[in-house]
mmCIF file of C-alpha atoms in Angstrom:
data_model
loop_
_atom_site.group_PDB
_atom_site.id
_atom_site.type_symbol
_atom_site.label_atom_id
_atom_site.label_comp_id
_atom_site.label_asym_id
_atom_site.label_seq_id
_atom_site.Cartn_x
_atom_site.Cartn_y
_atom_site.Cartn_z
ATOM 1 C CA MET E 1 -18.354 48.387 233.504
ATOM 2 C CA ARG E 2 -21.721 47.994 235.092
ATOM 3 C CA LYS E 3 -23.019 46.695 238.380
ATOM 4 C CA MET E 4 -25.599 44.394 236.854
ATOM 5 C CA LYS E 5 -26.462 43.381 233.312
ATOM 6 C CA MET E 6 -30.115 42.969 232.409
ATOM 7 C CA ILE E 7 -31.275 41.116 229.304
ATOM 8 C CA LYS E 8 -34.507 42.039 227.554
ATOM 9 C CA ARG E 9 -35.407 41.096 224.000
ATOM 10 C CA GLY E 10 -35.718 44.038 221.604
ATOM 11 C CA ALA E 11 -38.371 44.108 218.923
ATOM 12 C CA ALA E 12 -36.474 45.682 216.070
ATOM 13 C CA SER E 13 -34.486 44.119 213.289
ATOM 14 C CA MET E 14 -31.261 45.699 212.091
ATOM 15 C CA ALA E 15 -33.022 47.585 209.317
ATOM 16 C CA ILE E 16 -35.601 49.114 211.658
ATOM 17 C CA ALA E 17 -32.941 49.910 214.229
ATOM 18 C CA LEU E 18 -30.841 51.869 211.773
ATOM 19 C CA LEU E 19 -33.879 53.766 210.488
ATOM 20 C CA LEU E 20 -34.398 54.983 214.052
ATOM 21 C CA LEU E 21 -30.919 56.448 214.203
ATOM 22 C CA PRO E 22 -30.923 60.226 213.552
ATOM 23 C CA LEU E 23 -27.611 61.957 214.113
ATOM 24 C CA SER E 24 -27.100 64.711 216.649
ATOM 25 C CA ASP E 25 -25.123 67.876 215.992
ATOM 26 C CA THR E 26 -22.191 66.374 217.910
ATOM 27 C CA ALA E 27 -21.596 63.517 215.478
ATOM 28 C CA HIS E 28 -21.122 63.121 211.756
ATOM 29 C CA ALA E 29 -22.371 60.401 209.452
ATOM 30 C CA THR E 30 -20.019 57.607 208.499
ATOM 31 C CA THR E 31 -20.331 54.422 206.490
ATOM 32 C CA VAL E 32 -17.752 52.723 208.718
ATOM 33 C CA LYS E 33 -18.746 51.184 212.024
ATOM 34 C CA HIS E 34 -16.334 51.670 214.905
ATOM 35 C CA TYR E 35 -15.950 48.935 217.491
ATOM 36 C CA GLY E 36 -14.806 49.786 220.994
ATOM 37 C CA VAL E 37 -14.714 48.768 224.639
ATOM 38 C CA ASP E 38 -15.469 50.389 227.969
ATOM 39 C CA TRP E 39 -13.476 49.923 231.126
ATOM 40 C CA SER E 40 -13.450 50.391 234.870
ATOM 41 C CA LYS E 41 -10.748 49.473 237.378
ATOM 42 C CA TYR E 42 -11.362 45.787 236.649
ATOM 43 C CA GLN E 43 -9.559 46.102 233.303
ATOM 44 C CA GLY E 44 -6.361 47.297 235.008
ATOM 45 C CA ASN E 45 -3.999 50.193 234.331
ATOM 46 C CA ASN E 46 -3.625 49.454 230.613
ATOM 47 C CA GLY E 47 -7.197 48.403 229.878
ATOM 48 C CA LYS E 48 -8.223 45.309 227.941
ATOM 49 C CA TRP E 49 -8.967 45.105 224.228
ATOM 50 C CA GLY E 50 -11.111 42.582 222.443
ATOM 51 C CA TYR E 51 -9.846 42.573 218.846
ATOM 52 C CA ASP E 52 -7.417 44.420 216.573
ATOM 53 C CA ARG E 53 -10.341 46.289 214.958
ATOM 54 C CA ASP E 54 -11.240 48.014 218.256
ATOM 55 C CA ASP E 55 -10.339 51.682 217.870
ATOM 56 C CA PHE E 56 -11.878 53.445 220.879
ATOM 57 C CA SER E 57 -12.263 53.023 224.619
ATOM 58 C CA VAL E 58 -14.467 54.685 227.233
ATOM 59 C CA SER E 59 -12.893 54.674 230.709
ATOM 60 C CA GLN E 60 -14.641 55.254 234.004
ATOM 61 C CA ILE E 61 -13.227 58.309 235.757
ATOM 62 C CA GLY E 62 -15.169 57.441 238.892
ATOM 63 C CA GLY E 63 -18.564 56.920 240.412
ATOM 64 C CA TYR E 64 -21.025 59.144 242.258
ATOM 65 C CA TYR E 65 -23.487 57.511 244.655
ATOM 66 C CA ASN E 66 -25.951 60.091 246.003
ATOM 67 C CA GLY E 67 -23.288 62.221 247.633
ATOM 68 C CA TYR E 68 -20.382 59.744 247.780
ATOM 69 C CA PHE E 69 -17.443 59.685 245.362
ATOM 70 C CA VAL E 70 -15.471 56.609 244.300
ATOM 71 C CA ASP E 71 -12.520 57.504 242.057
ATOM 72 C CA GLN E 72 -10.989 55.057 239.594
ATOM 73 C CA ALA E 73 -7.180 55.055 239.936
ATOM 74 C CA THR E 74 -6.849 53.323 236.564
ATOM 75 C CA TYR E 75 -8.495 56.132 234.583
ATOM 76 C CA SER E 76 -5.527 58.295 233.491
ATOM 77 C CA THR E 77 -3.277 55.354 232.573
ATOM 78 C CA GLN E 78 -6.069 53.731 230.568
ATOM 79 C CA VAL E 79 -6.493 56.976 228.640
ATOM 80 C CA ALA E 80 -2.727 57.315 228.086
ATOM 81 C CA ASN E 81 -2.329 53.736 226.911
ATOM 82 C CA THR E 82 -5.287 54.047 224.537
ATOM 83 C CA ILE E 83 -3.635 57.067 222.893
ATOM 84 C CA ALA E 84 -0.266 55.269 222.848
ATOM 85 C CA LEU E 85 -1.863 52.514 220.765
ATOM 86 C CA ASN E 86 -3.210 55.136 218.317
ATOM 87 C CA LYS E 87 -6.798 54.588 219.468
ATOM 88 C CA ARG E 88 -9.288 57.172 220.748
ATOM 89 C CA ALA E 89 -10.057 57.541 224.460
ATOM 90 C CA HIS E 90 -13.309 58.762 226.014
ATOM 91 C CA THR E 91 -14.746 59.112 229.528
ATOM 92 C CA TYR E 92 -17.767 58.020 231.527
ATOM 93 C CA ILE E 93 -19.041 58.741 235.034
ATOM 94 C CA TYR E 94 -21.058 56.141 236.946
ATOM 95 C CA ALA E 95 -23.863 58.524 237.874
ATOM 96 C CA GLN E 96 -26.327 57.653 240.639
ATOM 97 C CA PHE E 97 -27.927 60.951 241.573
ATOM 98 C CA SER E 98 -31.271 62.631 242.232
ATOM 99 C CA GLY E 99 -31.931 66.341 241.927
ATOM 100 C CA THR E 100 -29.900 69.124 240.361
ATOM 101 C CA ALA E 101 -27.946 69.769 243.568
ATOM 102 C CA GLN E 102 -26.467 66.272 243.437
ATOM 103 C CA ALA E 103 -25.891 66.609 239.691
ATOM 104 C CA ASP E 104 -23.884 69.778 240.323
ATOM 105 C CA GLN E 105 -21.936 68.189 243.186
ATOM 106 C CA MET E 106 -21.018 65.242 240.961
ATOM 107 C CA LEU E 107 -19.930 67.366 237.989
ATOM 108 C CA ASP E 108 -18.141 70.022 240.045
ATOM 109 C CA TYR E 109 -15.952 67.166 241.238
ATOM 110 C CA TYR E 110 -15.451 65.134 238.067
ATOM 111 C CA LEU E 111 -15.475 67.563 235.132
ATOM 112 C CA PRO E 112 -12.157 69.221 236.139
ATOM 113 C CA LYS E 113 -10.597 65.743 236.330
ATOM 114 C CA VAL E 114 -11.493 64.657 232.770
ATOM 115 C CA GLN E 115 -8.306 63.703 230.891
ATOM 116 C CA THR E 116 -9.739 63.065 227.438
ATOM 117 C CA PRO E 117 -9.712 66.022 224.996
ATOM 118 C CA LYS E 118 -12.443 68.626 224.640
ATOM 119 C CA GLY E 119 -15.063 67.367 222.241
ATOM 120 C CA SER E 120 -14.595 63.769 223.370
ATOM 121 C CA ILE E 121 -17.436 61.767 224.866
ATOM 122 C CA VAL E 122 -18.230 62.235 228.538
ATOM 123 C CA ALA E 123 -21.076 59.803 229.181
ATOM 124 C CA LEU E 124 -23.315 59.677 232.221
ATOM 125 C CA ASP E 125 -23.894 56.040 233.174
ATOM 126 C CA VAL E 126 -27.419 56.212 234.618
ATOM 127 C CA GLU E 127 -28.501 52.695 235.530
ATOM 128 C CA SER E 128 -29.207 52.730 239.267
ATOM 129 C CA GLY E 129 -30.807 54.819 241.985
ATOM 130 C CA ASN E 130 -33.772 57.118 241.392
ATOM 131 C CA PRO E 131 -32.874 59.613 238.631
ATOM 132 C CA ASP E 132 -35.385 62.244 237.500
ATOM 133 C CA LEU E 133 -35.754 63.936 234.125
ATOM 134 C CA ALA E 134 -34.893 67.474 235.232
ATOM 135 C CA SER E 135 -31.640 66.490 236.957
ATOM 136 C CA VAL E 136 -30.479 64.215 234.096
ATOM 137 C CA GLU E 137 -31.145 66.969 231.534
ATOM 138 C CA HIS E 138 -29.365 69.466 233.772
ATOM 139 C CA ALA E 139 -26.325 67.206 234.095
ATOM 140 C CA LEU E 140 -26.102 66.512 230.345
ATOM 141 C CA GLN E 141 -26.348 70.243 229.615
ATOM 142 C CA ARG E 142 -23.486 70.943 232.013
ATOM 143 C CA VAL E 143 -21.298 68.337 230.323
ATOM 144 C CA GLN E 144 -22.116 69.821 226.918
ATOM 145 C CA ASP E 145 -21.464 73.374 228.145
ATOM 146 C CA SER E 146 -18.039 72.238 229.375
ATOM 147 C CA GLY E 147 -17.004 71.485 225.800
ATOM 148 C CA PHE E 148 -17.482 67.708 225.758
ATOM 149 C CA THR E 149 -19.901 65.489 223.836
ATOM 150 C CA ALA E 150 -22.592 64.682 226.396
ATOM 151 C CA VAL E 151 -23.997 61.158 226.056
ATOM 152 C CA LEU E 152 -26.552 59.294 228.165
ATOM 153 C CA TYR E 153 -25.771 55.613 228.804
ATOM 154 C CA GLY E 154 -28.185 53.113 230.268
ATOM 155 C CA TYR E 155 -30.715 50.348 229.750
ATOM 156 C CA LYS E 156 -33.824 51.413 227.839
ATOM 157 C CA SER E 157 -36.222 49.833 230.326
ATOM 158 C CA PHE E 158 -34.571 51.468 233.360
ATOM 159 C CA LEU E 159 -34.443 54.895 231.717
ATOM 160 C CA ILE E 160 -38.084 54.761 230.595
ATOM 161 C CA ASN E 161 -39.225 53.539 234.033
ATOM 162 C CA HIS E 162 -37.580 56.554 235.718
ATOM 163 C CA LEU E 163 -37.700 59.276 233.071
ATOM 164 C CA GLY E 164 -40.783 58.191 231.115
ATOM 165 C CA THR E 165 -40.949 57.482 227.390
ATOM 166 C CA GLU E 166 -41.618 61.140 226.592
ATOM 167 C CA GLY E 167 -38.810 62.200 228.921
ATOM 168 C CA LEU E 168 -36.301 59.918 227.223
ATOM 169 C CA GLN E 169 -37.522 61.150 223.825
ATOM 170 C CA GLU E 170 -36.942 64.707 225.005
ATOM 171 C CA ILE E 171 -33.373 63.852 226.012
ATOM 172 C CA ALA E 172 -32.770 61.964 222.739
ATOM 173 C CA SER E 173 -33.828 65.040 220.779
ATOM 174 C CA LYS E 174 -30.876 66.921 222.307
ATOM 175 C CA TYR E 175 -28.242 64.333 223.245
ATOM 176 C CA PRO E 176 -26.969 61.031 221.804
ATOM 177 C CA LEU E 177 -27.936 57.797 223.542
ATOM 178 C CA TRP E 178 -25.679 54.824 224.292
ATOM 179 C CA LEU E 179 -27.939 51.883 225.095
ATOM 180 C CA ALA E 180 -27.136 48.363 226.265
ATOM 181 C CA GLU E 181 -28.985 45.114 225.674
ATOM 182 C CA TYR E 182 -27.671 41.537 225.351
ATOM 183 C CA PRO E 183 -29.197 38.298 224.110
ATOM 184 C CA ASN E 184 -27.172 36.157 226.550
ATOM 185 C CA TYR E 185 -23.797 35.863 228.250
ATOM 186 C CA GLN E 186 -22.063 33.786 225.596
ATOM 187 C CA VAL E 187 -18.958 35.228 223.915
ATOM 188 C CA THR E 188 -20.365 37.621 221.301
ATOM 189 C CA THR E 189 -18.129 39.278 218.713
ATOM 190 C CA GLU E 190 -20.834 40.899 216.550
ATOM 191 C CA PRO E 191 -24.070 42.714 217.432
ATOM 192 C CA ASN E 192 -27.313 40.745 217.320
ATOM 193 C CA TYR E 193 -29.711 43.393 216.013
ATOM 194 C CA ASN E 194 -32.751 41.337 216.975
ATOM 195 C CA TYR E 195 -31.981 42.663 220.462
ATOM 196 C CA PHE E 196 -31.339 46.236 219.445
ATOM 197 C CA PRO E 197 -33.026 48.624 221.968
ATOM 198 C CA SER E 198 -34.783 50.703 219.309
ATOM 199 C CA PHE E 199 -35.134 54.376 220.143
ATOM 200 C CA ASN E 200 -34.380 57.746 218.617
ATOM 201 C CA ASN E 201 -30.758 58.876 218.406
ATOM 202 C CA VAL E 202 -29.060 55.679 219.599
ATOM 203 C CA GLN E 203 -25.522 56.298 218.380
ATOM 204 C CA ILE E 204 -23.664 53.614 220.363
ATOM 205 C CA PHE E 205 -24.973 50.106 221.012
ATOM 206 C CA GLN E 206 -23.424 48.046 223.816
ATOM 207 C CA PHE E 207 -24.265 44.606 222.476
ATOM 208 C CA THR E 208 -22.493 42.327 224.956
ATOM 209 C CA SER E 209 -20.735 42.124 228.292
ATOM 210 C CA THR E 210 -18.847 39.029 227.082
ATOM 211 C CA TYR E 211 -17.036 40.417 224.053
ATOM 212 C CA VAL E 212 -14.253 37.947 224.905
ATOM 213 C CA ALA E 213 -14.040 35.005 227.269
ATOM 214 C CA GLY E 214 -13.815 36.205 230.848
ATOM 215 C CA GLY E 215 -15.976 39.269 230.222
ATOM 216 C CA LEU E 216 -15.571 42.613 228.461
ATOM 217 C CA ASP E 217 -18.139 45.132 227.232
ATOM 218 C CA GLY E 218 -18.350 45.309 223.437
ATOM 219 C CA ASN E 219 -19.741 48.407 221.712
ATOM 220 C CA VAL E 220 -20.447 49.532 218.171
ATOM 221 C CA ASP E 221 -20.551 53.199 217.126
ATOM 222 C CA PHE E 222 -22.867 53.751 214.151
ATOM 223 C CA SER E 223 -22.418 57.472 213.598
ATOM 224 C CA GLY E 224 -18.731 58.274 214.047
ATOM 225 C CA ILE E 225 -19.349 59.877 217.440
ATOM 226 C CA SER E 226 -16.271 58.075 218.808
ATOM 227 C CA GLU E 227 -14.138 60.278 216.533
ATOM 228 C CA ASN E 228 -15.254 63.393 218.432
ATOM 229 C CA GLY E 229 -12.390 65.237 220.101
ATOM 230 C CA TYR E 230 -9.811 63.871 217.673
ATOM 231 C CA LYS E 231 -8.885 65.591 214.416
ATOM 232 C CA ASN E 232 -10.273 63.438 211.602
ATOM 233 C CA GLY E 233 -10.486 60.608 214.109
ATOM 234 C CA ASN E 234 -6.693 60.608 214.557
ATOM 235 C CA ALA E 235 -5.835 59.663 218.143
ATOM 236 C CA GLN E 236 -2.442 61.373 217.825
ATOM 237 C CA LYS E 237 -4.158 64.706 217.093
ATOM 238 C CA PRO E 238 -6.601 65.452 219.910
ATOM 239 C CA LYS E 239 -8.297 68.828 219.707
ATOM 240 C CA THR E 240 -6.947 69.730 223.135
ATOM 241 C CA THR E 241 -4.207 68.160 225.213
ATOM 242 C CA THR E 242 -4.328 66.881 228.786
ATOM 243 C CA PRO E 243 -1.648 65.188 230.896
ATOM 244 C CA ALA E 244 -3.026 61.779 229.891
ATOM 245 C CA THR E 245 -3.202 62.516 226.158
ATOM 246 C CA THR E 246 0.273 64.082 226.262
ATOM 247 C CA THR E 247 1.630 60.966 227.960
ATOM 248 C CA GLY E 248 -0.135 58.778 225.412
ATOM 249 C CA LYS E 249 1.344 60.677 222.473
ATOM 250 C CA GLN E 250 4.817 60.473 223.997
ATOM 251 C CA LEU E 251 4.458 56.741 224.569
ATOM 252 C CA HIS E 252 3.566 56.407 220.890
ATOM 253 C CA GLN E 253 6.870 57.928 219.735
ATOM 254 C CA ASP E 254 9.914 56.025 218.510
ATOM 255 C CA THR E 255 12.350 55.533 221.354
ATOM 256 C CA HIS E 256 15.929 54.538 222.044
ATOM 257 C CA ASN E 257 18.020 53.565 225.070
ATOM 258 C CA TYR E 258 19.552 56.119 227.411
ATOM 259 C CA THR E 259 22.045 55.018 230.077
ATOM 260 C CA VAL E 260 21.614 56.809 233.393
ATOM 261 C CA LYS E 261 24.713 58.699 234.541
ATOM 262 C CA SER E 262 25.751 59.778 238.016
ATOM 263 C CA GLY E 263 23.838 62.903 239.027
ATOM 264 C CA ASP E 264 20.910 62.265 236.645
ATOM 265 C CA THR E 265 17.348 62.729 237.826
ATOM 266 C CA LEU E 266 14.247 61.411 236.134
ATOM 267 C CA SER E 267 12.861 64.922 235.682
ATOM 268 C CA ALA E 268 16.081 66.130 234.013
ATOM 269 C CA ILE E 269 16.135 63.145 231.646
ATOM 270 C CA ALA E 270 12.458 63.658 230.793
ATOM 271 C CA SER E 271 13.078 67.349 230.054
ATOM 272 C CA ARG E 272 16.109 66.547 227.887
ATOM 273 C CA TYR E 273 14.058 64.274 225.645
ATOM 274 C CA GLY E 274 10.901 66.374 225.514
ATOM 275 C CA MET E 275 8.899 64.051 227.733
ATOM 276 C CA THR E 276 6.893 64.354 230.916
ATOM 277 C CA VAL E 277 8.044 62.451 233.990
ATOM 278 C CA ASN E 278 4.730 60.570 233.856
ATOM 279 C CA ALA E 279 5.446 59.371 230.300
ATOM 280 C CA LEU E 280 8.993 58.343 231.194
ATOM 281 C CA VAL E 281 7.790 56.465 234.283
ATOM 282 C CA THR E 282 5.004 54.717 232.339
ATOM 283 C CA LEU E 283 7.268 53.786 229.427
ATOM 284 C CA ASN E 284 9.842 52.172 231.701
ATOM 285 C CA GLY E 285 7.524 50.667 234.302
ATOM 286 C CA ILE E 286 9.215 52.636 237.102
ATOM 287 C CA LYS E 287 7.490 52.250 240.466
ATOM 288 C CA ASN E 288 9.539 54.887 242.333
ATOM 289 C CA ALA E 289 10.357 58.025 240.329
ATOM 290 C CA ASN E 290 13.056 58.956 242.851
ATOM 291 C CA LEU E 291 14.924 55.675 242.456
ATOM 292 C CA ILE E 292 17.152 55.431 239.386
ATOM 293 C CA TYR E 293 20.812 54.433 239.334
ATOM 294 C CA PRO E 294 23.944 54.934 237.181
ATOM 295 C CA GLY E 295 24.149 52.328 234.439
ATOM 296 C CA GLN E 296 20.383 51.816 234.315
ATOM 297 C CA ALA E 297 19.004 51.678 230.749
ATOM 298 C CA LEU E 298 15.898 53.784 230.146
ATOM 299 C CA ARG E 299 13.791 54.060 227.018
ATOM 300 C CA VAL E 300 13.463 57.717 225.963
ATOM 301 C CA ALA E 301 11.800 59.495 223.043
ATOM 302 C CA ASP E 302 13.778 59.970 219.830
ATOM 303 C CA SER E 303 12.622 63.588 219.787
ATOM 304 C CA GLY E 304 14.262 66.114 222.118
ATOM 305 C CA GLN E 305 17.568 67.924 222.375
ATOM 306 C CA GLY E 306 19.556 64.986 223.750
ATOM 307 C CA SER E 307 18.602 62.363 221.180
ATOM 308 C CA THR E 308 20.979 63.254 218.343
ATOM 309 C CA VAL E 309 24.093 63.184 220.515
ATOM 310 C CA SER E 310 23.039 59.943 222.209
ATOM 311 C CA GLN E 311 22.302 58.141 218.953
ATOM 312 C CA LYS E 312 25.531 59.240 217.274
ATOM 313 C CA ALA E 313 27.481 57.740 220.131
ATOM 314 C CA THR E 314 25.937 54.298 219.631
ATOM 315 C CA THR E 315 24.859 53.849 216.030
ATOM 316 C CA THR E 316 24.705 55.577 212.676
ATOM 317 C CA THR E 317 21.363 54.171 211.572
ATOM 318 C CA THR E 318 17.804 54.474 212.814
ATOM 319 C CA THR E 319 16.675 51.757 215.182
ATOM 320 C CA SER E 320 13.446 50.027 214.152
ATOM 321 C CA THR E 321 10.828 49.569 216.861
ATOM 322 C CA TYR E 322 7.536 47.766 217.417
ATOM 323 C CA ILE E 323 4.677 48.872 219.690
ATOM 324 C CA VAL E 324 3.131 45.941 221.564
ATOM 325 C CA ARG E 325 -0.567 45.420 220.942
ATOM 326 C CA TYR E 326 -3.134 43.569 223.033
ATOM 327 C CA GLY E 327 -2.744 39.812 222.490
ATOM 328 C CA ASP E 328 0.901 39.979 221.377
ATOM 329 C CA THR E 329 3.487 37.548 222.728
ATOM 330 C CA LEU E 330 7.236 38.005 222.642
ATOM 331 C CA SER E 331 7.641 34.771 220.683
ATOM 332 C CA GLY E 332 5.054 35.914 218.135
ATOM 333 C CA ILE E 333 6.782 39.272 217.643
ATOM 334 C CA ALA E 334 10.189 37.607 217.399
ATOM 335 C CA SER E 335 8.896 35.157 214.773
ATOM 336 C CA ARG E 336 7.308 37.979 212.781
ATOM 337 C CA TYR E 337 10.620 39.826 212.528
ATOM 338 C CA GLY E 338 12.886 36.797 212.076
ATOM 339 C CA MET E 339 14.465 36.986 215.523
ATOM 340 C CA SER E 340 14.899 34.569 218.405
ATOM 341 C CA VAL E 341 12.994 35.215 221.624
ATOM 342 C CA SER E 342 16.263 35.423 223.560
ATOM 343 C CA ALA E 343 17.680 38.016 221.131
ATOM 344 C CA LEU E 344 14.554 40.172 221.343
ATOM 345 C CA ALA E 345 14.432 39.876 225.146
ATOM 346 C CA SER E 346 18.138 40.746 225.477
ATOM 347 C CA LEU E 347 17.884 43.676 223.106
ATOM 348 C CA ASN E 348 15.130 45.176 225.242
ATOM 349 C CA GLY E 349 16.424 44.183 228.686
ATOM 350 C CA ILE E 350 13.439 41.910 229.299
ATOM 351 C CA SER E 351 14.095 39.520 232.168
ATOM 352 C CA ASN E 352 10.701 37.764 231.912
ATOM 353 C CA PRO E 353 9.780 36.944 228.273
ATOM 354 C CA ASN E 354 6.211 36.156 229.354
ATOM 355 C CA TRP E 355 5.566 39.710 230.534
ATOM 356 C CA ILE E 356 5.040 42.424 227.936
ATOM 357 C CA TYR E 357 2.220 44.957 227.864
ATOM 358 C CA PRO E 358 0.168 46.932 225.295
ATOM 359 C CA GLY E 359 1.865 50.208 224.396
ATOM 360 C CA GLN E 360 5.348 48.922 225.270
ATOM 361 C CA VAL E 361 7.952 49.917 222.676
ATOM 362 C CA LEU E 362 10.279 47.086 221.671
ATOM 363 C CA LYS E 363 13.566 47.653 219.887
ATOM 364 C CA LEU E 364 13.881 45.323 216.889
ATOM 365 C CA SER E 365 17.491 46.030 215.946
ATOM 366 C CA GLY E 366 20.584 47.534 217.471
ATOM 367 C CA GLY E 367 21.609 49.587 214.419
ATOM 368 C CA SER E 368 24.317 48.867 211.847
ATOM 369 C CA SER E 369 27.221 49.438 214.235
ATOM 370 C CA ALA E 370 25.898 47.050 216.900
ATOM 371 C CA ARG E 371 27.873 43.838 217.417
ATOM 372 C CA SER E 372 26.634 40.810 219.257
ATOM 373 C CA TYR E 373 27.935 37.874 221.264
ATOM 374 C CA THR E 374 26.035 34.676 222.050
ATOM 375 C CA VAL E 375 26.509 33.506 225.621
ATOM 376 C CA ARG E 376 27.938 30.007 226.038
ATOM 377 C CA SER E 377 27.826 27.605 228.971
ATOM 378 C CA GLY E 378 30.286 28.698 231.676
ATOM 379 C CA ASP E 379 30.478 32.323 230.521
ATOM 380 C CA THR E 380 30.448 35.201 232.987
ATOM 381 C CA LEU E 381 29.735 38.830 232.142
ATOM 382 C CA SER E 382 33.178 39.923 233.286
ATOM 383 C CA GLY E 383 34.819 37.163 231.225
ATOM 384 C CA ILE E 384 32.854 38.122 228.115
ATOM 385 C CA ALA E 385 33.695 41.809 228.648
ATOM 386 C CA SER E 386 37.404 41.031 228.907
ATOM 387 C CA ARG E 387 37.261 38.935 225.737
ATOM 388 C CA LEU E 388 35.473 41.704 223.823
ATOM 389 C CA GLY E 389 37.642 44.546 225.065
ATOM 390 C CA THR E 390 34.949 46.310 227.063
ATOM 391 C CA SER E 391 33.818 46.469 230.704
ATOM 392 C CA TRP E 392 31.160 44.385 232.403
ATOM 393 C CA THR E 393 29.353 47.566 233.491
ATOM 394 C CA ALA E 394 29.175 48.750 229.874
ATOM 395 C CA LEU E 395 27.788 45.368 228.778
ATOM 396 C CA LYS E 396 25.279 45.413 231.615
ATOM 397 C CA ALA E 397 24.059 48.901 230.707
ATOM 398 C CA LYS E 398 23.942 48.342 226.927
ATOM 399 C CA ASN E 399 21.858 45.195 227.302
ATOM 400 C CA GLY E 400 19.644 46.490 230.094
ATOM 401 C CA LEU E 401 20.599 43.668 232.447
ATOM 402 C CA ALA E 402 19.062 43.947 235.900
ATOM 403 C CA ASN E 403 21.492 41.409 237.401
ATOM 404 C CA ALA E 404 25.056 41.111 236.093
ATOM 405 C CA ASN E 405 25.289 37.591 237.511
ATOM 406 C CA LEU E 406 22.220 36.392 235.625
ATOM 407 C CA ILE E 407 23.018 35.505 232.014
ATOM 408 C CA TYR E 408 22.227 32.238 230.237
ATOM 409 C CA PRO E 409 23.513 30.143 227.328
ATOM 410 C CA GLY E 410 22.032 31.239 224.002
ATOM 411 C CA GLN E 411 21.424 34.811 225.206
ATOM 412 C CA THR E 412 22.531 37.506 222.741
ATOM 413 C CA LEU E 413 24.539 40.371 224.196
ATOM 414 C CA TYR E 414 25.265 43.568 222.262
ATOM 415 C CA TYR E 415 28.497 45.563 222.647
#
């Protein structure tokens, strides 16, 4: 997330640190700690999670560098994929600014682009440049006035050097702090409170930049502030919707296959199943929204006016699904549900069993009316179709095959 990580030893133990933790009006007390991660473009379109317990992310929307803007193209998809995994998404701005004019320029640009719900965290990452107290307070007030939870992120030493101890105390009396300090760069899964940067109103502690091997920022939320913007902390119930949260909720739904017909457009299919084009594109990994073809199998939401007719035509029972989580492998999922890797890959039209992604919805069964055939050496799709009394195009579409000439012994085909 950050340009440079600085390590300074804190003086407080865990007990002292927690005593110095008053809650602001924007957060509520909780006995449960929330673990989360923060991302920039380096964590990719889907983001990167550390552990199953992680339940929130904070994504960089972009950076401001004394008059220059650097957007993060990964922001909206990271937000959508966080929601799809039933986790809570928040926002931060890398904020290098001086004076209220620059603060206004930065926020006039970025606040309208925020894709996390109202009430969610919008943090100002102030760790470089020459910030001053008046402009930082002005910027935080603007974020708060826009309906978000304004949070100041940074390193205690940097903030005190530029804002003064009394200045930082003044800010902490009004806004939550998110402070970072690390003992070292070894993989660290739990906070070391001997390095806690003790100060008033620290509600999030970034305790490592090596949460996992290879690097990832690890954070702990003491107060429940990461639940802000989501009803009772439920990621599927944001207080307000945005294109990214809508996409995330749609990606979280149960889905089934739809076979593209001649004359179909992606927008018409999305409308039929109560989805946005963005959600449909993300769910199916489509690179060109104008390029779909008859016979192509698309995953679509079970909700929507077209779903009942489509499902009746293929099966009379509900199809069970599994949403891929960070760290999953196709072989692990297959083993968990008593399936072979080839059967699971075939059922979902996966040509590369080593490539699945968090938020992807995998079909675990074909329904009670589905029949299967195991490919043998020497088989061709047209030969199998003839033997089963169907057409090769129907087999290709039902199994989501990208290449009708590419089947392999042991592969399970449904018809």
